[in-house]
Amino acid sequence: MNKISVEELRELELFKNLKTETLLKLSTIGIKVAARKGQHIFRDKEEVNTVYIVLKGKISLYKLSENSNKKVIFILGRDKIINEVILDDLPSSINCEVFEEGELLTINRLDFLELMKEDFELTISVVNSLSIKVRRLYRQLKNTTPLKIEKKVAAKLWKLAKDYGVTTEDGILINLNITITYLADLFGSQRETISRALGQLEDLKLIKFINKKIVIIDKDKLSYYFKGL
């Protein structure tokens, strides 16, 4: 078993306010596991008794439609709790797939609940994690209003640039290995539709591709584009 040290736990924003005693217990019960790209950590409606936290890499949470089309709900990176909703002892309500290879911290659900009882700061961290997800869902619902697909794509790229962007001399590089197929999964759309939308944004000189990654040429112009109904 690959244990996690107290020092590694202290580096996580999620645990920055926890008592030393809590960190020591977490280092005893927490186990680090490798996460391979494409691996499913759990699936919709599965019984899950483990809390997962991202240490490295990125995780995708998605749902399948009645037609088995994938709809990505969240992409989560380091320092994020993946499945705090299982604390209610119900089956998983979403699929979890490794988007970029990395490492996860795994903690038994009941052990985690006991620590939440003992250290209120841990409870606050969990509630904050849930709150962030709820707010992101609100924004997603807002973006379901009728918009042309290229504006929806522009809004999503703007958000990805905000979360995962790296400033370069060419613009803001979205530091994710995003394929057109995966973008189609984000919207529950056909690959060809997304490809055309990206082409339109490129023609408008809002984005460009460098080494198969997307660069936002001007984030403000991109924002103005998708907000202008």
mmCIF file of C-alpha atoms in Angstrom:
data_model
loop_
_atom_site.group_PDB
_atom_site.id
_atom_site.type_symbol
_atom_site.label_atom_id
_atom_site.label_comp_id
_atom_site.label_asym_id
_atom_site.label_seq_id
_atom_site.Cartn_x
_atom_site.Cartn_y
_atom_site.Cartn_z
ATOM 1 C CA MET A 1 0.000 0.000 0.000
ATOM 2 C CA ASN A 2 1.238 3.468 -0.890
ATOM 3 C CA LYS A 3 0.543 5.729 2.087
ATOM 4 C CA ILE A 4 0.415 9.519 1.942
ATOM 5 C CA SER A 5 2.547 11.621 4.274
ATOM 6 C CA VAL A 6 1.375 14.460 6.500
ATOM 7 C CA GLU A 7 3.612 16.798 4.486
ATOM 8 C CA GLU A 8 1.842 15.840 1.253
ATOM 9 C CA LEU A 9 -1.534 16.395 2.895
ATOM 10 C CA ARG A 10 -0.500 19.855 4.109
ATOM 11 C CA GLU A 11 0.246 20.840 0.494
ATOM 12 C CA LEU A 12 -3.420 20.343 -0.427
ATOM 13 C CA GLU A 13 -5.579 23.474 -0.187
ATOM 14 C CA LEU A 14 -8.451 21.172 0.724
ATOM 15 C CA PHE A 15 -6.804 20.242 4.031
ATOM 16 C CA LYS A 16 -4.974 23.467 4.878
ATOM 17 C CA ASN A 17 -7.076 24.238 7.989
ATOM 18 C CA LEU A 18 -7.217 20.738 9.459
ATOM 19 C CA LYS A 19 -5.849 19.900 12.879
ATOM 20 C CA THR A 20 -2.518 18.095 12.990
ATOM 21 C CA GLU A 21 -4.275 15.171 14.664
ATOM 22 C CA THR A 22 -6.661 14.924 11.698
ATOM 23 C CA LEU A 23 -3.800 15.006 9.208
ATOM 24 C CA LEU A 24 -2.048 12.224 11.105
ATOM 25 C CA LYS A 25 -5.188 10.066 10.961
ATOM 26 C CA LEU A 26 -5.620 10.820 7.253
ATOM 27 C CA SER A 27 -2.028 9.736 6.637
ATOM 28 C CA THR A 28 -2.858 6.449 8.353
ATOM 29 C CA ILE A 29 -6.106 5.655 6.508
ATOM 30 C CA GLY A 30 -5.418 7.348 3.149
ATOM 31 C CA ILE A 31 -3.936 5.317 0.292
ATOM 32 C CA LYS A 32 -2.473 6.680 -2.954
ATOM 33 C CA VAL A 33 -3.424 4.821 -6.139
ATOM 34 C CA ALA A 34 -2.368 5.313 -9.749
ATOM 35 C CA ALA A 35 -4.998 6.546 -12.209
ATOM 36 C CA ARG A 36 -4.551 5.468 -15.845
ATOM 37 C CA LYS A 37 -6.009 7.504 -18.724
ATOM 38 C CA GLY A 38 -9.330 5.993 -19.809
ATOM 39 C CA GLN A 39 -9.731 3.986 -16.585
ATOM 40 C CA HIS A 40 -13.137 4.093 -14.907
ATOM 41 C CA ILE A 41 -12.904 4.736 -11.173
ATOM 42 C CA PHE A 42 -16.610 4.006 -10.724
ATOM 43 C CA ARG A 43 -19.764 3.974 -12.826
ATOM 44 C CA ASP A 44 -23.284 5.317 -12.505
ATOM 45 C CA LYS A 45 -25.428 3.380 -10.000
ATOM 46 C CA GLU A 46 -22.462 1.454 -8.558
ATOM 47 C CA GLU A 47 -22.086 1.014 -4.813
ATOM 48 C CA VAL A 48 -19.033 3.095 -3.869
ATOM 49 C CA ASN A 49 -17.560 3.007 -0.380
ATOM 50 C CA THR A 50 -14.463 5.079 -1.065
ATOM 51 C CA VAL A 51 -13.933 8.844 -1.152
ATOM 52 C CA TYR A 52 -11.591 9.871 -3.975
ATOM 53 C CA ILE A 53 -9.449 13.017 -4.057
ATOM 54 C CA VAL A 54 -7.318 14.062 -7.041
ATOM 55 C CA LEU A 55 -3.604 14.379 -6.277
ATOM 56 C CA LYS A 56 -2.312 14.481 -9.872
ATOM 57 C CA GLY A 57 -3.882 14.457 -13.323
ATOM 58 C CA LYS A 58 -7.504 15.148 -14.218
ATOM 59 C CA ILE A 59 -10.779 13.277 -13.805
ATOM 60 C CA SER A 60 -13.936 13.470 -15.920
ATOM 61 C CA LEU A 61 -17.430 13.057 -14.443
ATOM 62 C CA TYR A 62 -20.077 12.283 -17.046
ATOM 63 C CA LYS A 63 -23.602 10.988 -17.638
ATOM 64 C CA LEU A 64 -24.956 8.898 -20.506
ATOM 65 C CA SER A 65 -28.147 9.858 -22.324
ATOM 66 C CA GLU A 66 -30.856 7.358 -23.278
ATOM 67 C CA ASN A 67 -29.068 7.075 -26.629
ATOM 68 C CA SER A 68 -25.758 6.361 -24.835
ATOM 69 C CA ASN A 69 -24.325 9.764 -25.791
ATOM 70 C CA LYS A 70 -21.744 10.952 -23.272
ATOM 71 C CA LYS A 71 -22.336 14.307 -21.559
ATOM 72 C CA VAL A 72 -19.373 15.532 -19.500
ATOM 73 C CA ILE A 73 -20.491 17.395 -16.374
ATOM 74 C CA PHE A 74 -17.163 18.241 -14.712
ATOM 75 C CA ILE A 75 -13.427 17.957 -15.311
ATOM 76 C CA LEU A 76 -11.653 17.953 -11.951
ATOM 77 C CA GLY A 77 -7.955 18.497 -11.261
ATOM 78 C CA ARG A 78 -5.596 18.400 -8.290
ATOM 79 C CA ASP A 79 -6.986 19.109 -4.826
ATOM 80 C CA LYS A 80 -10.589 18.258 -5.772
ATOM 81 C CA ILE A 81 -12.918 15.763 -4.086
ATOM 82 C CA ILE A 82 -14.467 13.607 -6.795
ATOM 83 C CA ASN A 83 -17.440 12.017 -5.073
ATOM 84 C CA GLU A 84 -18.418 13.717 -1.812
ATOM 85 C CA VAL A 85 -22.063 12.896 -2.658
ATOM 86 C CA ILE A 86 -21.537 9.244 -1.621
ATOM 87 C CA LEU A 87 -21.396 10.371 1.999
ATOM 88 C CA ASP A 88 -25.205 9.932 1.974
ATOM 89 C CA ASP A 89 -24.699 6.135 1.544
ATOM 90 C CA LEU A 90 -26.501 5.954 -1.817
ATOM 91 C CA PRO A 91 -25.181 4.456 -5.081
ATOM 92 C CA SER A 92 -23.116 6.647 -7.360
ATOM 93 C CA SER A 93 -25.161 8.950 -9.596
ATOM 94 C CA ILE A 94 -22.458 9.594 -12.216
ATOM 95 C CA ASN A 95 -19.615 7.938 -14.137
ATOM 96 C CA CYS A 96 -16.007 8.760 -13.290
ATOM 97 C CA GLU A 97 -13.255 8.336 -15.888
ATOM 98 C CA VAL A 98 -9.575 9.297 -15.822
ATOM 99 C CA PHE A 99 -9.068 12.124 -18.335
ATOM 100 C CA GLU A 100 -5.338 12.619 -17.780
ATOM 101 C CA GLU A 101 -3.091 10.063 -16.091
ATOM 102 C CA GLY A 102 -2.336 10.835 -12.471
ATOM 103 C CA GLU A 103 -2.801 9.756 -8.874
ATOM 104 C CA LEU A 104 -5.732 9.624 -6.453
ATOM 105 C CA LEU A 105 -6.027 9.599 -2.684
ATOM 106 C CA THR A 106 -8.543 6.995 -1.520
ATOM 107 C CA ILE A 107 -10.217 7.023 1.902
ATOM 108 C CA ASN A 108 -12.859 4.669 3.252
ATOM 109 C CA ARG A 109 -16.239 6.452 3.385
ATOM 110 C CA LEU A 110 -17.001 5.561 7.022
ATOM 111 C CA ASP A 111 -13.507 6.560 8.171
ATOM 112 C CA PHE A 112 -13.895 9.874 6.349
ATOM 113 C CA LEU A 113 -17.263 10.502 8.021
ATOM 114 C CA GLU A 114 -15.719 9.864 11.442
ATOM 115 C CA LEU A 115 -13.013 12.442 10.742
ATOM 116 C CA MET A 116 -15.675 14.947 9.666
ATOM 117 C CA LYS A 117 -17.322 14.482 13.072
ATOM 118 C CA GLU A 118 -14.022 15.065 14.840
ATOM 119 C CA ASP A 119 -12.780 18.060 12.821
ATOM 120 C CA PHE A 120 -15.354 20.632 11.702
ATOM 121 C CA GLU A 121 -12.829 22.199 9.308
ATOM 122 C CA LEU A 122 -12.955 18.995 7.246
ATOM 123 C CA THR A 123 -16.750 19.263 7.111
ATOM 124 C CA ILE A 124 -16.412 22.848 5.899
ATOM 125 C CA SER A 125 -14.024 21.700 3.147
ATOM 126 C CA VAL A 126 -16.516 19.086 1.970
ATOM 127 C CA VAL A 127 -19.412 21.573 2.013
ATOM 128 C CA ASN A 128 -17.295 24.093 0.068
ATOM 129 C CA SER A 129 -16.455 21.425 -2.494
ATOM 130 C CA LEU A 130 -20.139 20.652 -2.978
ATOM 131 C CA SER A 131 -21.007 24.348 -3.169
ATOM 132 C CA ILE A 132 -18.526 24.909 -5.986
ATOM 133 C CA LYS A 133 -20.044 22.032 -7.958
ATOM 134 C CA VAL A 134 -23.581 23.359 -7.404
ATOM 135 C CA ARG A 135 -22.568 26.832 -8.616
ATOM 136 C CA ARG A 136 -20.968 25.319 -11.710
ATOM 137 C CA LEU A 137 -24.167 23.378 -12.383
ATOM 138 C CA TYR A 138 -26.152 26.611 -12.106
ATOM 139 C CA ARG A 139 -23.898 28.147 -14.764
ATOM 140 C CA GLN A 140 -24.335 25.091 -16.964
ATOM 141 C CA LEU A 141 -28.111 25.392 -16.663
ATOM 142 C CA LYS A 142 -27.877 29.055 -17.592
ATOM 143 C CA ASN A 143 -25.905 28.085 -20.686
ATOM 144 C CA THR A 144 -28.651 25.683 -21.823
ATOM 145 C CA THR A 145 -30.679 28.656 -23.086
ATOM 146 C CA PRO A 146 -30.982 28.675 -26.907
ATOM 147 C CA LEU A 147 -27.614 29.703 -28.337
ATOM 148 C CA LYS A 148 -25.806 28.853 -31.517
ATOM 149 C CA ILE A 149 -23.419 25.973 -30.976
ATOM 150 C CA GLU A 150 -20.359 28.093 -31.817
ATOM 151 C CA LYS A 151 -21.270 30.470 -28.964
ATOM 152 C CA LYS A 152 -21.712 27.545 -26.583
ATOM 153 C CA VAL A 153 -18.305 26.224 -27.627
ATOM 154 C CA ALA A 154 -16.791 29.690 -27.165
ATOM 155 C CA ALA A 155 -18.251 29.923 -23.635
ATOM 156 C CA LYS A 156 -16.892 26.483 -22.714
ATOM 157 C CA LEU A 157 -13.429 27.299 -24.080
ATOM 158 C CA TRP A 158 -13.431 30.554 -22.114
ATOM 159 C CA LYS A 159 -14.212 28.605 -18.909
ATOM 160 C CA LEU A 160 -11.542 25.972 -19.658
ATOM 161 C CA ALA A 161 -9.022 28.764 -20.279
ATOM 162 C CA LYS A 162 -9.989 30.297 -16.934
ATOM 163 C CA ASP A 163 -9.508 26.996 -15.091
ATOM 164 C CA TYR A 164 -6.603 25.442 -16.995
ATOM 165 C CA GLY A 165 -5.133 28.284 -19.057
ATOM 166 C CA VAL A 166 -1.420 29.009 -19.332
ATOM 167 C CA THR A 167 -0.326 32.403 -20.634
ATOM 168 C CA THR A 168 1.944 32.195 -23.701
ATOM 169 C CA GLU A 169 3.144 34.687 -26.294
ATOM 170 C CA ASP A 170 0.409 33.401 -28.628
ATOM 171 C CA GLY A 171 -2.416 33.790 -26.103
ATOM 172 C CA ILE A 172 -3.885 31.598 -23.387
ATOM 173 C CA LEU A 173 -3.122 27.928 -23.963
ATOM 174 C CA ILE A 174 -5.739 25.503 -22.622
ATOM 175 C CA ASN A 175 -3.405 23.014 -20.977
ATOM 176 C CA LEU A 176 -5.611 19.972 -21.553
ATOM 177 C CA ASN A 177 -5.351 17.240 -24.159
ATOM 178 C CA ILE A 178 -8.798 17.977 -25.567
ATOM 179 C CA THR A 179 -9.899 16.245 -28.759
ATOM 180 C CA ILE A 180 -12.852 17.254 -30.925
ATOM 181 C CA THR A 181 -14.521 14.024 -29.820
ATOM 182 C CA TYR A 182 -14.155 14.995 -26.174
ATOM 183 C CA LEU A 183 -15.527 18.473 -26.822
ATOM 184 C CA ALA A 184 -18.484 16.801 -28.505
ATOM 185 C CA ASP A 185 -18.975 14.772 -25.301
ATOM 186 C CA LEU A 186 -18.952 18.003 -23.288
ATOM 187 C CA PHE A 187 -21.954 19.223 -25.269
ATOM 188 C CA GLY A 188 -23.614 15.923 -26.086
ATOM 189 C CA SER A 189 -23.238 16.901 -29.765
ATOM 190 C CA GLN A 190 -21.956 15.303 -32.940
ATOM 191 C CA ARG A 191 -18.226 15.509 -33.654
ATOM 192 C CA GLU A 192 -18.835 17.161 -37.029
ATOM 193 C CA THR A 193 -20.935 19.913 -35.403
ATOM 194 C CA ILE A 194 -18.171 20.797 -32.948
ATOM 195 C CA SER A 195 -15.546 20.679 -35.683
ATOM 196 C CA ARG A 196 -17.508 23.251 -37.708
ATOM 197 C CA ALA A 197 -17.969 25.464 -34.625
ATOM 198 C CA LEU A 198 -14.226 25.411 -33.895
ATOM 199 C CA GLY A 199 -13.554 26.265 -37.533
ATOM 200 C CA GLN A 200 -15.828 29.300 -37.262
ATOM 201 C CA LEU A 201 -14.071 30.503 -34.105
ATOM 202 C CA GLU A 202 -10.736 30.032 -35.826
ATOM 203 C CA ASP A 203 -11.926 31.994 -38.875
ATOM 204 C CA LEU A 204 -12.954 34.827 -36.532
ATOM 205 C CA LYS A 205 -9.400 34.750 -35.099
ATOM 206 C CA LEU A 206 -10.711 34.041 -31.604
ATOM 207 C CA ILE A 207 -8.802 30.769 -31.252
ATOM 208 C CA LYS A 208 -6.028 28.853 -32.966
ATOM 209 C CA PHE A 209 -4.449 25.429 -32.694
ATOM 210 C CA ILE A 210 -0.826 24.890 -31.696
ATOM 211 C CA ASN A 211 0.495 21.313 -31.424
ATOM 212 C CA LYS A 212 -3.085 20.007 -31.268
ATOM 213 C CA LYS A 213 -3.920 22.246 -28.297
ATOM 214 C CA ILE A 214 -6.323 25.191 -28.312
ATOM 215 C CA VAL A 215 -5.044 28.718 -27.757
ATOM 216 C CA ILE A 216 -7.399 31.590 -26.914
ATOM 217 C CA ILE A 217 -5.986 34.539 -28.856
ATOM 218 C CA ASP A 218 -7.903 37.190 -26.887
ATOM 219 C CA LYS A 219 -9.942 36.085 -23.870
ATOM 220 C CA ASP A 220 -11.899 39.370 -23.687
ATOM 221 C CA LYS A 221 -12.908 39.206 -27.350
ATOM 222 C CA LEU A 222 -13.972 35.596 -26.903
ATOM 223 C CA SER A 223 -16.109 36.600 -23.906
ATOM 224 C CA TYR A 224 -17.679 39.465 -25.856
ATOM 225 C CA TYR A 225 -18.450 37.069 -28.713
ATOM 226 C CA PHE A 226 -20.436 34.502 -26.739
ATOM 227 C CA LYS A 227 -22.155 37.081 -24.525
ATOM 228 C CA GLY A 228 -23.360 39.084 -27.518
ATOM 229 C CA LEU A 229 -26.717 37.421 -28.242
#
